[in-house]
């Protein structure tokens, strides 16, 4: 009779976890084994993983670190586990996520099922209308500074399964393969890019921030998307007192507020006209500040509203420039639309939700690039801008839905 495994992990859960990892795709880890390579021996690979997890002999491989540019010469370290390790983490996530969803605060929006960044932005907009002051919190290097001891205390509070505790501890402490090939150790933090990391990060901040706010400042609303946090206060005095309390609280949780990026913001609009150094902030790709808007009766007024931020516009513009549209003269207009539309559709779906005028001005400029492409492709249009604009206008009239931005701007 075969010896029973120390841990009972259903094979079906491992299979379902693999399917989710495969659907998410992703790059290979340190073993250089891609999704397709793992799939080629799927039965053996999944059995081996299940066997090791069930026996307690599963140890994760080092996480491959990739540095992602984040602007101004700075980089965000992204950790890429192997396909096997991502599958193992997905097994745990599938078990823990429904359990923790019942615990998490309703104003936490990041990396949670049926919740989105747009919902967080919409709530922030409503709270800014009703509160004169906002605290824009920036936690310095949050994912890299999570304290492992405090993290495991939070895990043990909700996880009686010893095997889940064991593997979370091993994932937290797993080594990192740096860009130069050297192996580094980690005594704090959880790698961004891991399947389980967002769930663990939410659990950590649930106790470091959400639960603390609910217990100590229940009347102060907030929005949190992972480590992006806004709090809303009715007075400057209340905001200053809360900020000082938050510094102390996060310090107790081994976290630090960024001194330059954390700030108090006065939500200045047509009715709130006091002077203050900071009257705008960025949140989840949107810039909040006073803007001219029109009410239902056609009257103009200044409202505190979100629109696509300058940083987001800069990233979008760089993405379009990287396509080098004017050089793709071998493509037809239809093929060019197929290349451009998926990217623009995402921008419109996200940034077009609130105060769309800055986004519209950016999208209008896409036609300038299409006009330049047309002048390089067709001899009859070369060095004749007006004729190329007329040609593009005829194309837009005959096929108004060919480009996503045409349908958005002119329908």
mmCIF file of C-alpha atoms in Angstrom:
data_model
loop_
_atom_site.group_PDB
_atom_site.id
_atom_site.type_symbol
_atom_site.label_atom_id
_atom_site.label_comp_id
_atom_site.label_asym_id
_atom_site.label_seq_id
_atom_site.Cartn_x
_atom_site.Cartn_y
_atom_site.Cartn_z
ATOM 1 C CA UNK A 1 0.000 0.000 0.000
ATOM 2 C CA UNK A 2 1.535 3.368 -1.050
ATOM 3 C CA UNK A 3 2.575 5.666 1.760
ATOM 4 C CA UNK A 4 0.255 8.638 2.320
ATOM 5 C CA UNK A 5 1.573 12.095 1.516
ATOM 6 C CA UNK A 6 2.102 14.496 4.432
ATOM 7 C CA UNK A 7 0.008 17.171 2.687
ATOM 8 C CA UNK A 8 -3.288 16.595 0.902
ATOM 9 C CA UNK A 9 -3.269 18.622 -2.311
ATOM 10 C CA UNK A 10 -5.813 17.511 -4.945
ATOM 11 C CA UNK A 11 -4.323 16.892 -8.374
ATOM 12 C CA UNK A 12 -7.295 18.708 -9.896
ATOM 13 C CA UNK A 13 -6.243 21.955 -8.164
ATOM 14 C CA UNK A 14 -2.744 21.689 -9.672
ATOM 15 C CA UNK A 15 -4.294 21.122 -13.105
ATOM 16 C CA UNK A 16 -6.596 24.143 -12.785
ATOM 17 C CA UNK A 17 -3.689 26.256 -11.562
ATOM 18 C CA UNK A 18 -1.636 25.283 -14.616
ATOM 19 C CA UNK A 19 -4.461 26.284 -16.953
ATOM 20 C CA UNK A 20 -4.589 29.772 -15.406
ATOM 21 C CA UNK A 21 -0.815 30.174 -15.614
ATOM 22 C CA UNK A 22 -0.818 29.062 -19.250
ATOM 23 C CA UNK A 23 -3.626 31.521 -20.072
ATOM 24 C CA UNK A 24 -1.646 34.376 -18.496
ATOM 25 C CA UNK A 25 1.394 33.439 -20.626
ATOM 26 C CA UNK A 26 4.511 35.218 -19.372
ATOM 27 C CA UNK A 27 8.259 34.919 -19.839
ATOM 28 C CA UNK A 28 10.480 31.990 -18.788
ATOM 29 C CA UNK A 29 12.231 31.993 -15.429
ATOM 30 C CA UNK A 30 15.811 31.072 -14.546
ATOM 31 C CA UNK A 31 15.419 27.587 -16.084
ATOM 32 C CA UNK A 32 14.619 29.243 -19.454
ATOM 33 C CA UNK A 33 11.631 26.911 -19.830
ATOM 34 C CA UNK A 34 8.741 28.641 -21.624
ATOM 35 C CA UNK A 35 5.030 27.856 -21.311
ATOM 36 C CA UNK A 36 5.210 25.802 -24.519
ATOM 37 C CA UNK A 37 8.278 23.901 -23.358
ATOM 38 C CA UNK A 38 6.537 23.087 -20.060
ATOM 39 C CA UNK A 39 3.428 22.013 -21.988
ATOM 40 C CA UNK A 40 5.451 19.594 -24.145
ATOM 41 C CA UNK A 41 5.913 17.274 -21.110
ATOM 42 C CA UNK A 42 2.881 18.471 -19.209
ATOM 43 C CA UNK A 43 1.863 15.215 -17.549
ATOM 44 C CA UNK A 44 5.297 14.514 -16.111
ATOM 45 C CA UNK A 45 5.860 18.141 -15.111
ATOM 46 C CA UNK A 46 2.566 18.503 -13.253
ATOM 47 C CA UNK A 47 2.914 15.118 -11.541
ATOM 48 C CA UNK A 48 6.411 16.016 -10.369
ATOM 49 C CA UNK A 49 5.185 19.365 -9.027
ATOM 50 C CA UNK A 50 2.194 17.786 -7.253
ATOM 51 C CA UNK A 51 4.381 15.045 -5.798
ATOM 52 C CA UNK A 52 6.902 17.501 -4.399
ATOM 53 C CA UNK A 53 4.271 19.856 -2.997
ATOM 54 C CA UNK A 54 2.381 16.968 -1.377
ATOM 55 C CA UNK A 55 5.526 15.511 0.193
ATOM 56 C CA UNK A 56 6.956 18.801 1.481
ATOM 57 C CA UNK A 57 10.049 18.529 -0.741
ATOM 58 C CA UNK A 58 9.078 21.397 -3.047
ATOM 59 C CA UNK A 59 11.586 24.259 -3.069
ATOM 60 C CA UNK A 60 11.237 27.188 -5.496
ATOM 61 C CA UNK A 61 14.024 28.044 -7.897
ATOM 62 C CA UNK A 62 15.583 31.529 -7.796
ATOM 63 C CA UNK A 63 13.464 34.344 -9.221
ATOM 64 C CA UNK A 64 14.830 35.951 -12.390
ATOM 65 C CA UNK A 65 15.058 39.713 -11.922
ATOM 66 C CA UNK A 66 14.279 42.056 -14.804
ATOM 67 C CA UNK A 67 14.597 45.835 -14.470
ATOM 68 C CA UNK A 68 11.625 47.693 -15.980
ATOM 69 C CA UNK A 69 12.108 51.417 -16.801
ATOM 70 C CA UNK A 70 9.732 53.650 -14.812
ATOM 71 C CA UNK A 71 10.871 57.056 -16.096
ATOM 72 C CA UNK A 72 13.444 59.639 -15.044
ATOM 73 C CA UNK A 73 16.223 57.054 -15.188
ATOM 74 C CA UNK A 74 14.655 54.859 -12.492
ATOM 75 C CA UNK A 75 13.850 51.154 -12.742
ATOM 76 C CA UNK A 76 11.343 48.840 -11.087
ATOM 77 C CA UNK A 77 12.690 45.334 -10.320
ATOM 78 C CA UNK A 78 10.332 42.670 -11.650
ATOM 79 C CA UNK A 79 10.776 39.106 -10.417
ATOM 80 C CA UNK A 80 9.880 36.294 -12.824
ATOM 81 C CA UNK A 81 9.457 32.830 -11.229
ATOM 82 C CA UNK A 82 9.710 29.683 -13.337
ATOM 83 C CA UNK A 83 6.559 28.232 -14.894
ATOM 84 C CA UNK A 84 6.533 25.454 -12.267
ATOM 85 C CA UNK A 85 6.832 27.968 -9.435
ATOM 86 C CA UNK A 86 4.090 30.141 -10.938
ATOM 87 C CA UNK A 87 1.845 27.066 -11.048
ATOM 88 C CA UNK A 88 2.621 26.235 -7.418
ATOM 89 C CA UNK A 89 1.866 29.821 -6.396
ATOM 90 C CA UNK A 90 -1.395 29.704 -8.346
ATOM 91 C CA UNK A 91 -2.426 26.603 -6.387
ATOM 92 C CA UNK A 92 -2.083 28.576 -3.153
ATOM 93 C CA UNK A 93 -3.702 31.685 -4.609
ATOM 94 C CA UNK A 94 -6.780 29.715 -5.711
ATOM 95 C CA UNK A 95 -7.217 28.444 -2.153
ATOM 96 C CA UNK A 96 -6.483 31.689 -0.298
ATOM 97 C CA UNK A 97 -8.079 34.353 -2.500
ATOM 98 C CA UNK A 98 -11.761 33.493 -1.796
ATOM 99 C CA UNK A 99 -10.940 33.251 1.902
ATOM 100 C CA UNK A 100 -9.199 36.622 2.067
ATOM 101 C CA UNK A 101 -11.788 38.374 -0.111
ATOM 102 C CA UNK A 102 -14.213 38.073 2.784
ATOM 103 C CA UNK A 103 -11.720 39.952 4.978
ATOM 104 C CA UNK A 104 -10.418 42.722 2.722
ATOM 105 C CA UNK A 105 -11.722 46.286 2.979
ATOM 106 C CA UNK A 106 -14.226 47.511 0.323
ATOM 107 C CA UNK A 107 -11.968 50.496 -0.457
ATOM 108 C CA UNK A 108 -9.092 48.216 -1.491
ATOM 109 C CA UNK A 109 -9.215 47.812 -5.278
ATOM 110 C CA UNK A 110 -5.846 46.480 -6.443
ATOM 111 C CA UNK A 111 -5.445 42.947 -7.821
ATOM 112 C CA UNK A 112 -8.825 41.773 -6.609
ATOM 113 C CA UNK A 113 -11.529 39.949 -8.586
ATOM 114 C CA UNK A 114 -14.344 42.144 -9.928
ATOM 115 C CA UNK A 115 -12.488 45.319 -8.872
ATOM 116 C CA UNK A 116 -10.595 47.726 -11.072
ATOM 117 C CA UNK A 117 -8.463 50.855 -11.113
ATOM 118 C CA UNK A 118 -11.308 52.771 -12.757
ATOM 119 C CA UNK A 119 -13.540 52.018 -9.767
ATOM 120 C CA UNK A 120 -10.858 53.405 -7.450
ATOM 121 C CA UNK A 121 -10.548 56.553 -9.571
ATOM 122 C CA UNK A 122 -14.335 57.014 -9.605
ATOM 123 C CA UNK A 123 -14.495 56.753 -5.812
ATOM 124 C CA UNK A 124 -11.558 59.152 -5.450
ATOM 125 C CA UNK A 125 -13.365 61.678 -7.630
ATOM 126 C CA UNK A 126 -16.507 61.500 -5.470
ATOM 127 C CA UNK A 127 -14.499 61.820 -2.264
ATOM 128 C CA UNK A 128 -12.576 64.808 -3.608
ATOM 129 C CA UNK A 129 -15.861 66.564 -4.329
ATOM 130 C CA UNK A 130 -16.988 66.022 -0.720
ATOM 131 C CA UNK A 131 -13.679 66.655 1.080
ATOM 132 C CA UNK A 132 -11.429 69.697 0.777
ATOM 133 C CA UNK A 133 -8.158 67.891 1.478
ATOM 134 C CA UNK A 134 -6.483 64.743 0.179
ATOM 135 C CA UNK A 135 -3.368 62.928 1.360
ATOM 136 C CA UNK A 136 -1.403 61.420 -1.505
ATOM 137 C CA UNK A 137 0.583 58.592 0.125
ATOM 138 C CA UNK A 138 3.655 57.066 -1.475
ATOM 139 C CA UNK A 139 5.208 54.072 0.312
ATOM 140 C CA UNK A 140 8.890 53.877 -0.514
ATOM 141 C CA UNK A 141 9.834 50.591 -2.299
ATOM 142 C CA UNK A 142 6.849 48.796 -0.760
ATOM 143 C CA UNK A 143 7.206 45.392 -2.454
ATOM 144 C CA UNK A 144 10.935 45.344 -1.636
ATOM 145 C CA UNK A 145 10.535 46.201 2.066
ATOM 146 C CA UNK A 146 7.700 43.940 3.250
ATOM 147 C CA UNK A 147 8.805 42.474 6.572
ATOM 148 C CA UNK A 148 8.773 38.671 6.422
ATOM 149 C CA UNK A 149 8.047 38.165 10.119
ATOM 150 C CA UNK A 150 5.003 40.469 10.053
ATOM 151 C CA UNK A 151 3.924 38.962 6.748
ATOM 152 C CA UNK A 152 3.941 35.437 8.169
ATOM 153 C CA UNK A 153 2.027 36.592 11.249
ATOM 154 C CA UNK A 154 -0.731 37.863 8.955
ATOM 155 C CA UNK A 155 -0.623 34.642 6.905
ATOM 156 C CA UNK A 156 -0.880 32.420 9.981
ATOM 157 C CA UNK A 157 -3.935 34.373 11.152
ATOM 158 C CA UNK A 158 -5.891 33.189 8.095
ATOM 159 C CA UNK A 159 -4.053 30.052 6.978
ATOM 160 C CA UNK A 160 -4.234 26.953 9.218
ATOM 161 C CA UNK A 161 -2.733 24.726 6.483
ATOM 162 C CA UNK A 162 0.900 24.059 7.403
ATOM 163 C CA UNK A 163 1.925 23.331 3.812
ATOM 164 C CA UNK A 164 0.675 26.736 2.621
ATOM 165 C CA UNK A 165 2.545 28.467 5.460
ATOM 166 C CA UNK A 166 5.673 26.477 4.582
ATOM 167 C CA UNK A 167 5.637 27.353 0.872
ATOM 168 C CA UNK A 168 4.789 31.030 1.388
ATOM 169 C CA UNK A 169 7.792 31.252 3.713
ATOM 170 C CA UNK A 170 9.980 29.632 1.039
ATOM 171 C CA UNK A 171 8.688 31.961 -1.692
ATOM 172 C CA UNK A 172 9.394 34.986 0.464
ATOM 173 C CA UNK A 173 12.931 33.811 1.122
ATOM 174 C CA UNK A 174 13.713 32.469 -2.369
ATOM 175 C CA UNK A 175 16.928 33.663 -3.989
ATOM 176 C CA UNK A 176 17.089 36.170 -6.849
ATOM 177 C CA UNK A 177 19.104 35.844 -10.059
ATOM 178 C CA UNK A 178 20.271 39.360 -10.893
ATOM 179 C CA UNK A 179 20.731 40.745 -14.399
ATOM 180 C CA UNK A 180 24.465 39.931 -14.343
ATOM 181 C CA UNK A 181 23.763 36.289 -13.503
ATOM 182 C CA UNK A 182 24.773 36.441 -9.853
ATOM 183 C CA UNK A 183 22.503 34.991 -7.174
ATOM 184 C CA UNK A 184 21.342 37.252 -4.357
ATOM 185 C CA UNK A 185 19.516 36.505 -1.130
ATOM 186 C CA UNK A 186 16.474 38.332 0.208
ATOM 187 C CA UNK A 187 15.572 38.905 3.854
ATOM 188 C CA UNK A 188 12.591 41.194 3.183
ATOM 189 C CA UNK A 189 10.153 41.965 0.379
ATOM 190 C CA UNK A 190 8.247 39.872 -2.127
ATOM 191 C CA UNK A 191 9.074 40.027 -5.849
ATOM 192 C CA UNK A 192 6.745 41.951 -8.119
ATOM 193 C CA UNK A 193 5.825 39.543 -10.878
ATOM 194 C CA UNK A 194 5.088 36.554 -8.693
ATOM 195 C CA UNK A 195 1.573 35.110 -8.864
ATOM 196 C CA UNK A 196 1.155 35.154 -5.086
ATOM 197 C CA UNK A 197 2.847 38.542 -4.473
ATOM 198 C CA UNK A 198 -0.177 40.835 -5.068
ATOM 199 C CA UNK A 199 -2.331 38.756 -2.707
ATOM 200 C CA UNK A 200 0.360 38.811 -0.017
ATOM 201 C CA UNK A 201 0.883 42.550 -0.521
ATOM 202 C CA UNK A 202 -2.838 43.187 -0.075
ATOM 203 C CA UNK A 203 -2.879 41.084 3.082
ATOM 204 C CA UNK A 204 0.099 42.993 4.500
ATOM 205 C CA UNK A 205 -1.415 46.414 3.800
ATOM 206 C CA UNK A 206 -4.807 45.248 5.012
ATOM 207 C CA UNK A 207 -3.373 45.078 8.523
ATOM 208 C CA UNK A 208 -0.772 47.826 8.139
ATOM 209 C CA UNK A 209 -3.267 50.348 6.743
ATOM 210 C CA UNK A 210 -6.872 49.331 5.914
ATOM 211 C CA UNK A 211 -7.774 47.637 9.195
ATOM 212 C CA UNK A 212 -5.912 50.304 11.185
ATOM 213 C CA UNK A 213 -7.829 53.088 9.399
ATOM 214 C CA UNK A 214 -11.144 51.327 9.945
ATOM 215 C CA UNK A 215 -10.402 50.932 13.648
ATOM 216 C CA UNK A 216 -8.816 54.341 14.380
ATOM 217 C CA UNK A 217 -10.259 56.717 11.741
ATOM 218 C CA UNK A 218 -13.556 55.180 10.561
ATOM 219 C CA UNK A 219 -14.923 58.552 9.352
ATOM 220 C CA UNK A 220 -12.030 59.206 6.946
ATOM 221 C CA UNK A 221 -12.592 57.648 3.511
ATOM 222 C CA UNK A 222 -9.739 56.330 1.410
ATOM 223 C CA UNK A 223 -8.891 54.425 -1.759
ATOM 224 C CA UNK A 224 -6.077 51.911 -2.011
ATOM 225 C CA UNK A 225 -4.866 50.194 -5.152
ATOM 226 C CA UNK A 226 -1.998 47.967 -3.970
ATOM 227 C CA UNK A 227 0.467 50.527 -2.541
ATOM 228 C CA UNK A 228 -1.154 53.592 -4.186
ATOM 229 C CA UNK A 229 -3.203 55.252 -1.440
ATOM 230 C CA UNK A 230 -5.395 58.353 -1.099
ATOM 231 C CA UNK A 231 -7.046 59.589 2.102
ATOM 232 C CA UNK A 232 -9.684 62.358 2.224
ATOM 233 C CA UNK A 233 -10.040 64.877 5.057
ATOM 234 C CA UNK A 234 -12.358 67.800 5.734
ATOM 235 C CA UNK A 235 -9.706 70.172 7.085
ATOM 236 C CA UNK A 236 -5.981 70.831 6.841
ATOM 237 C CA UNK A 237 -5.603 70.201 10.561
ATOM 238 C CA UNK A 238 -7.267 66.802 10.287
ATOM 239 C CA UNK A 239 -5.084 65.901 7.277
ATOM 240 C CA UNK A 240 -1.836 66.916 8.999
ATOM 241 C CA UNK A 241 -2.727 64.936 12.121
ATOM 242 C CA UNK A 242 -3.620 61.855 10.067
ATOM 243 C CA UNK A 243 -0.418 62.056 8.042
ATOM 244 C CA UNK A 244 1.687 62.162 11.188
ATOM 245 C CA UNK A 245 -0.218 59.197 12.635
ATOM 246 C CA UNK A 246 0.248 57.265 9.391
ATOM 247 C CA UNK A 247 3.996 57.867 9.408
ATOM 248 C CA UNK A 248 4.181 56.353 12.878
ATOM 249 C CA UNK A 249 1.864 53.466 12.007
ATOM 250 C CA UNK A 250 3.717 52.485 8.840
ATOM 251 C CA UNK A 251 7.037 52.791 10.638
ATOM 252 C CA UNK A 252 5.749 50.264 13.191
ATOM 253 C CA UNK A 253 4.998 47.990 10.227
ATOM 254 C CA UNK A 254 8.568 48.379 8.871
ATOM 255 C CA UNK A 255 7.404 50.663 6.044
ATOM 256 C CA UNK A 256 8.397 54.223 5.177
ATOM 257 C CA UNK A 257 6.542 57.038 3.446
ATOM 258 C CA UNK A 258 8.506 58.673 0.630
ATOM 259 C CA UNK A 259 9.297 62.165 1.995
ATOM 260 C CA UNK A 260 9.255 63.891 -1.412
ATOM 261 C CA UNK A 261 6.310 62.105 -3.027
ATOM 262 C CA UNK A 262 3.923 62.020 -0.055
ATOM 263 C CA UNK A 263 1.983 65.284 0.204
ATOM 264 C CA UNK A 264 -1.153 67.079 1.349
ATOM 265 C CA UNK A 265 -3.289 68.382 -1.502
ATOM 266 C CA UNK A 266 -5.933 71.096 -1.380
ATOM 267 C CA UNK A 267 -8.754 70.135 -3.768
ATOM 268 C CA UNK A 268 -9.098 73.615 -5.206
ATOM 269 C CA UNK A 269 -12.043 74.296 -7.529
ATOM 270 C CA UNK A 270 -14.539 77.062 -8.289
ATOM 271 C CA UNK A 271 -15.854 77.164 -4.719
ATOM 272 C CA UNK A 272 -12.723 76.217 -2.781
ATOM 273 C CA UNK A 273 -10.373 79.130 -3.494
ATOM 274 C CA UNK A 274 -7.860 79.173 -0.639
ATOM 275 C CA UNK A 275 -4.160 79.180 -1.484
ATOM 276 C CA UNK A 276 -1.964 76.150 -0.884
ATOM 277 C CA UNK A 277 1.292 74.810 -2.344
ATOM 278 C CA UNK A 278 -0.210 71.578 -3.714
ATOM 279 C CA UNK A 279 -3.521 71.654 -5.586
ATOM 280 C CA UNK A 280 -3.138 68.556 -7.780
ATOM 281 C CA UNK A 281 -2.070 64.930 -7.537
ATOM 282 C CA UNK A 282 -1.710 61.879 -9.788
ATOM 283 C CA UNK A 283 -3.482 58.612 -9.032
ATOM 284 C CA UNK A 284 -3.452 55.464 -11.194
ATOM 285 C CA UNK A 285 -2.495 57.325 -14.357
ATOM 286 C CA UNK A 286 -4.967 60.182 -13.847
ATOM 287 C CA UNK A 287 -4.162 63.744 -12.830
ATOM 288 C CA UNK A 288 -6.647 65.332 -10.414
ATOM 289 C CA UNK A 289 -6.948 69.130 -10.344
ATOM 290 C CA UNK A 290 -9.373 71.951 -11.033
ATOM 291 C CA UNK A 291 -10.785 71.801 -14.585
ATOM 292 C CA UNK A 292 -13.407 73.737 -16.522
ATOM 293 C CA UNK A 293 -16.507 71.584 -16.919
ATOM 294 C CA UNK A 294 -20.067 72.112 -18.078
ATOM 295 C CA UNK A 295 -23.184 71.250 -16.119
ATOM 296 C CA UNK A 296 -26.390 69.846 -17.596
ATOM 297 C CA UNK A 297 -27.725 73.357 -18.224
ATOM 298 C CA UNK A 298 -24.648 74.358 -20.208
ATOM 299 C CA UNK A 299 -23.126 76.523 -17.485
ATOM 300 C CA UNK A 300 -19.333 76.450 -17.113
ATOM 301 C CA UNK A 301 -17.673 75.998 -13.728
ATOM 302 C CA UNK A 302 -14.383 74.740 -12.264
ATOM 303 C CA UNK A 303 -14.592 71.240 -10.848
ATOM 304 C CA UNK A 304 -11.932 69.023 -9.274
ATOM 305 C CA UNK A 305 -11.758 66.175 -11.765
ATOM 306 C CA UNK A 306 -9.417 63.454 -13.067
ATOM 307 C CA UNK A 307 -8.048 63.219 -16.611
ATOM 308 C CA UNK A 308 -5.176 61.332 -18.196
ATOM 309 C CA UNK A 309 -1.929 62.484 -16.563
ATOM 310 C CA UNK A 310 1.052 64.049 -18.301
ATOM 311 C CA UNK A 311 3.183 61.021 -17.437
ATOM 312 C CA UNK A 312 0.629 58.696 -19.021
ATOM 313 C CA UNK A 313 0.436 60.896 -22.141
ATOM 314 C CA UNK A 314 4.213 60.839 -22.387
ATOM 315 C CA UNK A 315 4.253 57.021 -22.203
ATOM 316 C CA UNK A 316 1.502 56.789 -24.804
ATOM 317 C CA UNK A 317 3.297 59.168 -27.133
ATOM 318 C CA UNK A 318 6.503 57.148 -26.787
ATOM 319 C CA UNK A 319 4.615 53.935 -27.545
ATOM 320 C CA UNK A 320 3.294 55.461 -30.789
ATOM 321 C CA UNK A 321 6.731 56.794 -31.716
ATOM 322 C CA UNK A 322 8.233 53.341 -31.165
ATOM 323 C CA UNK A 323 5.895 51.944 -33.826
ATOM 324 C CA UNK A 324 7.595 54.199 -36.439
ATOM 325 C CA UNK A 325 4.377 54.420 -38.417
ATOM 326 C CA UNK A 326 5.867 56.621 -41.142
ATOM 327 C CA UNK A 327 8.336 53.880 -42.048
ATOM 328 C CA UNK A 328 5.758 51.113 -42.428
ATOM 329 C CA UNK A 329 4.954 51.928 -46.045
ATOM 330 C CA UNK A 330 4.724 48.235 -46.922
ATOM 331 C CA UNK A 331 1.500 48.005 -44.892
ATOM 332 C CA UNK A 332 -1.977 48.848 -46.100
ATOM 333 C CA UNK A 333 -4.173 51.251 -44.138
ATOM 334 C CA UNK A 334 -6.148 48.257 -42.846
ATOM 335 C CA UNK A 335 -2.962 46.546 -41.641
ATOM 336 C CA UNK A 336 -1.856 49.760 -39.991
ATOM 337 C CA UNK A 337 -5.194 49.918 -38.162
ATOM 338 C CA UNK A 338 -4.735 46.328 -36.954
ATOM 339 C CA UNK A 339 -1.331 47.332 -35.558
ATOM 340 C CA UNK A 340 -2.506 50.500 -33.827
ATOM 341 C CA UNK A 341 -6.032 49.651 -32.676
ATOM 342 C CA UNK A 342 -5.346 47.230 -29.770
ATOM 343 C CA UNK A 343 -3.138 49.818 -28.070
ATOM 344 C CA UNK A 344 -5.525 52.739 -28.656
ATOM 345 C CA UNK A 345 -8.532 50.674 -27.603
ATOM 346 C CA UNK A 346 -6.946 50.124 -24.194
ATOM 347 C CA UNK A 347 -6.214 53.843 -23.800
ATOM 348 C CA UNK A 348 -9.743 54.849 -24.770
ATOM 349 C CA UNK A 349 -11.311 52.212 -22.514
ATOM 350 C CA UNK A 350 -9.338 53.399 -19.505
ATOM 351 C CA UNK A 351 -8.444 57.077 -19.869
ATOM 352 C CA UNK A 352 -11.561 58.026 -21.823
ATOM 353 C CA UNK A 353 -13.811 57.389 -18.835
ATOM 354 C CA UNK A 354 -13.224 60.698 -17.037
ATOM 355 C CA UNK A 355 -12.842 64.191 -18.547
ATOM 356 C CA UNK A 356 -11.726 62.986 -21.992
ATOM 357 C CA UNK A 357 -10.505 66.272 -23.521
ATOM 358 C CA UNK A 358 -6.728 65.750 -22.940
ATOM 359 C CA UNK A 359 -7.025 62.260 -24.403
ATOM 360 C CA UNK A 360 -8.926 63.597 -27.408
ATOM 361 C CA UNK A 361 -6.208 66.154 -28.110
ATOM 362 C CA UNK A 362 -3.618 63.387 -28.047
ATOM 363 C CA UNK A 363 -5.628 61.093 -30.339
ATOM 364 C CA UNK A 364 -6.170 63.858 -32.903
ATOM 365 C CA UNK A 365 -2.405 63.938 -33.365
ATOM 366 C CA UNK A 366 -2.445 60.309 -34.472
ATOM 367 C CA UNK A 367 -3.838 61.499 -37.789
ATOM 368 C CA UNK A 368 -0.722 63.656 -38.234
ATOM 369 C CA UNK A 369 1.332 60.459 -38.179
ATOM 370 C CA UNK A 370 -1.084 58.754 -40.556
ATOM 371 C CA UNK A 371 -0.811 61.727 -42.894
ATOM 372 C CA UNK A 372 2.979 61.482 -42.839
ATOM 373 C CA UNK A 373 2.700 57.741 -43.571
ATOM 374 C CA UNK A 374 0.413 58.432 -46.540
ATOM 375 C CA UNK A 375 2.824 61.017 -48.006
ATOM 376 C CA UNK A 376 5.664 58.521 -47.861
ATOM 377 C CA UNK A 377 3.616 55.663 -49.275
ATOM 378 C CA UNK A 378 1.879 57.369 -52.206
ATOM 379 C CA UNK A 379 3.773 59.411 -54.779
ATOM 380 C CA UNK A 380 0.767 61.573 -55.568
ATOM 381 C CA UNK A 381 0.666 62.784 -51.947
ATOM 382 C CA UNK A 382 4.369 63.476 -51.429
ATOM 383 C CA UNK A 383 5.185 66.959 -50.150
ATOM 384 C CA UNK A 384 1.465 67.818 -50.285
ATOM 385 C CA UNK A 385 0.123 67.974 -46.752
ATOM 386 C CA UNK A 386 -3.286 69.415 -47.621
ATOM 387 C CA UNK A 387 -3.892 66.704 -50.192
ATOM 388 C CA UNK A 388 -2.871 64.003 -47.710
ATOM 389 C CA UNK A 389 -5.309 65.422 -45.111
ATOM 390 C CA UNK A 390 -8.084 65.396 -47.713
ATOM 391 C CA UNK A 391 -7.251 61.798 -48.638
ATOM 392 C CA UNK A 392 -7.308 60.760 -44.969
ATOM 393 C CA UNK A 393 -10.626 62.528 -44.464
ATOM 394 C CA UNK A 394 -12.148 60.569 -47.373
ATOM 395 C CA UNK A 395 -10.852 57.332 -45.858
ATOM 396 C CA UNK A 396 -12.392 58.265 -42.519
ATOM 397 C CA UNK A 397 -15.706 59.087 -44.141
ATOM 398 C CA UNK A 398 -15.875 55.804 -46.057
ATOM 399 C CA UNK A 399 -14.634 53.642 -43.127
ATOM 400 C CA UNK A 400 -15.374 55.564 -39.896
ATOM 401 C CA UNK A 401 -14.690 52.517 -37.699
ATOM 402 C CA UNK A 402 -11.411 51.484 -39.299
ATOM 403 C CA UNK A 403 -9.364 53.145 -36.544
ATOM 404 C CA UNK A 404 -10.492 53.113 -32.920
ATOM 405 C CA UNK A 405 -9.600 56.774 -32.460
ATOM 406 C CA UNK A 406 -11.731 57.736 -35.494
ATOM 407 C CA UNK A 407 -14.765 56.081 -33.963
ATOM 408 C CA UNK A 408 -14.033 57.673 -30.583
ATOM 409 C CA UNK A 409 -13.397 61.194 -31.900
ATOM 410 C CA UNK A 410 -15.918 61.534 -34.702
ATOM 411 C CA UNK A 411 -18.854 59.213 -34.026
#
